[in-house]
Tab-separated table of C-alpha atoms in Angstrom:
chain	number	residue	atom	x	y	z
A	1	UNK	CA	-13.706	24.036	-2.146
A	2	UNK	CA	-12.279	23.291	-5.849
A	3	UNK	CA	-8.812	24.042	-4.032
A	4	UNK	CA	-8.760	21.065	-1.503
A	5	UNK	CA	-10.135	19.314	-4.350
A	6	UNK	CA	-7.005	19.941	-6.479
A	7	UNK	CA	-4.812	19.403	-3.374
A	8	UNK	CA	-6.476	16.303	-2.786
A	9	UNK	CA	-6.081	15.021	-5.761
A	10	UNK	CA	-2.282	15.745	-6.391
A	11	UNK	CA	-1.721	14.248	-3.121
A	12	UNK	CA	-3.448	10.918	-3.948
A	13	UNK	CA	-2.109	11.554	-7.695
A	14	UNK	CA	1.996	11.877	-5.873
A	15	UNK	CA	0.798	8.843	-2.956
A	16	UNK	CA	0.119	6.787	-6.035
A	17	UNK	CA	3.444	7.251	-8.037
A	18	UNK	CA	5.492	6.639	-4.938
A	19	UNK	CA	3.697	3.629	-4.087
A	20	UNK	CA	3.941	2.356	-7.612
A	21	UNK	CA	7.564	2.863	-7.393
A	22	UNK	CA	7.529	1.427	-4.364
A	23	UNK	CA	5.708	-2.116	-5.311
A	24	UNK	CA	6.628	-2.359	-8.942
A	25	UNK	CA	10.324	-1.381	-9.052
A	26	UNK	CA	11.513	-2.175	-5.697
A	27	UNK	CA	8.985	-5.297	-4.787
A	28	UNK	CA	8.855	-6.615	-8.269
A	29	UNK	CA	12.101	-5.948	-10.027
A	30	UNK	CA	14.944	-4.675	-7.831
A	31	UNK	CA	14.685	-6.769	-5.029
A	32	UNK	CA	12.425	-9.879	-6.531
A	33	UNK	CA	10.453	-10.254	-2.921
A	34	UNK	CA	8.834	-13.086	-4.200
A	35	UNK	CA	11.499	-15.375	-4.927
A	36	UNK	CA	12.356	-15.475	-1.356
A	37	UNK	CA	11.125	-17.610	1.084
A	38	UNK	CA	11.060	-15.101	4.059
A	39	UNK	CA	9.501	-12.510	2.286
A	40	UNK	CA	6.674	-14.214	0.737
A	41	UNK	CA	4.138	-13.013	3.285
A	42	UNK	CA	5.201	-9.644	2.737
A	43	UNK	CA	4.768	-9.768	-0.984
A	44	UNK	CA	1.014	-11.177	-0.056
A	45	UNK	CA	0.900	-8.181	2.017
A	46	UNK	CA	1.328	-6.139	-0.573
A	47	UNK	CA	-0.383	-7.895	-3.104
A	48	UNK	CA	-3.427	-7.686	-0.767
A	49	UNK	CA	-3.244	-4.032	-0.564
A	50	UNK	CA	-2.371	-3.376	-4.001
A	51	UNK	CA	-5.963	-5.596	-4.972
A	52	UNK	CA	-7.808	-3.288	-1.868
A	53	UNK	CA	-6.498	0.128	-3.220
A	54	UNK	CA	-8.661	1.112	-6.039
A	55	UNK	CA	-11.530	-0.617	-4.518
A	56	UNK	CA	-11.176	1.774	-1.270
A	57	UNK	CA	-11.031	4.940	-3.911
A	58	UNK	CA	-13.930	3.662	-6.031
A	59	UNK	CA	-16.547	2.877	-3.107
A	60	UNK	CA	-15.669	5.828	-0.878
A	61	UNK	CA	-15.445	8.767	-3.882
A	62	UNK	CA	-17.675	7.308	-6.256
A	63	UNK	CA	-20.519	5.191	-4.595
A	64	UNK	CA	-23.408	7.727	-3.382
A	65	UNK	CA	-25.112	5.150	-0.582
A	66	UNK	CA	-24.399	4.440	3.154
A	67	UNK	CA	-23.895	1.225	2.315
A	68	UNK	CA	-21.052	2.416	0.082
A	69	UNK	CA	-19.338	4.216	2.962
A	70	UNK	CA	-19.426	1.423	5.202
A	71	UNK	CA	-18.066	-1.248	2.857
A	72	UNK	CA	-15.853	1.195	1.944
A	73	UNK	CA	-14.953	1.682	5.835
A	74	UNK	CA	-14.520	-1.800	6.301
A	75	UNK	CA	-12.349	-1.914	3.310
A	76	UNK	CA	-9.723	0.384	4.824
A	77	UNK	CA	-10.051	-1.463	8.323
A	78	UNK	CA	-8.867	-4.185	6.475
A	79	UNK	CA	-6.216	-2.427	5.388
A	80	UNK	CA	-4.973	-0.734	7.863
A	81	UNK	CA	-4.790	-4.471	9.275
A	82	UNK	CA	-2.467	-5.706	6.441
A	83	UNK	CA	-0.257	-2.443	6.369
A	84	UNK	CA	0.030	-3.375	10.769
A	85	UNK	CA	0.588	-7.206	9.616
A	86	UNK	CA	3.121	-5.728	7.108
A	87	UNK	CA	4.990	-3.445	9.144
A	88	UNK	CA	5.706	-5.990	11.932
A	89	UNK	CA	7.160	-8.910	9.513
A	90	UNK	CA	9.249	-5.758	7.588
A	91	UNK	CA	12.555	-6.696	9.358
A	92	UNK	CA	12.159	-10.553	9.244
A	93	UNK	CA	11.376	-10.260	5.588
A	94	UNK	CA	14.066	-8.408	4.566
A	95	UNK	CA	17.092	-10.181	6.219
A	96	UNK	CA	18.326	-11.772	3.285
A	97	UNK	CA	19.360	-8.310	2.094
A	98	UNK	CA	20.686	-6.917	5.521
A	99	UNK	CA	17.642	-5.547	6.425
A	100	UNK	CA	15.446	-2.042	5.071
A	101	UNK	CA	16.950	0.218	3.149
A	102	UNK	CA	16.489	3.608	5.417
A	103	UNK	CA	15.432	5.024	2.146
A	104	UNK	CA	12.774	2.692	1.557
A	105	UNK	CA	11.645	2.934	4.978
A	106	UNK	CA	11.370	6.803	4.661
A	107	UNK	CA	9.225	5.957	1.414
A	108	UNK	CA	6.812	3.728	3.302
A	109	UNK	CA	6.628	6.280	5.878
């Protein structure tokens, strides 16, 4: 068991470097998704799911209730939602820079 604990969390530790990669340095400072008009939603997007992230970790590994688990189910319903919402305005939102990177794509992959 203390294995796929440790493989868990180096997963989660290596999902959570990529994805702050991901929203800081490309989002944020790279590319500047927020100054643009068509990519505004997908910054909220983002935003959203940035704000959702450690909530989803600290009710499903941390709270010891059912009522934890299903809050904390609902939580990544939600998500899921947003990461849909963002996936289909992805090539809208990113016109003013000739579309994805197929790099970047591969990281939100």
């Amino acid at each position: 068991m203390e294995i796929a604990l440790l493989t868990a969390t180096v997963l989660l530790g290596l999902f959570v470097l990529l994805a702050l990669f991901d929203g800081l340095y490309l989002h944020l400072i790279r590319y500047r998704l927020y100054e643009h008009k068509e990519s505004r939603n997908e910054h909220i997007s983002h935003t959203i799911r940035a704000v959702l992230f450690p909530i989803i970790l600290y009710v499903l590994y941390l709270g010891n209730s059912d009522s934890a688990f299903y809050i904390g189910m609902a939580l990544v319903v939600i998500d899921i939602s947003v990461l849909g919402a963002d996936a289909y305005m992805e090539k809208e939102s990113r016109v003013f820079m000739g579309g994805l990177p197929k790099w970047e794509y591969i990281l939100h992959l």
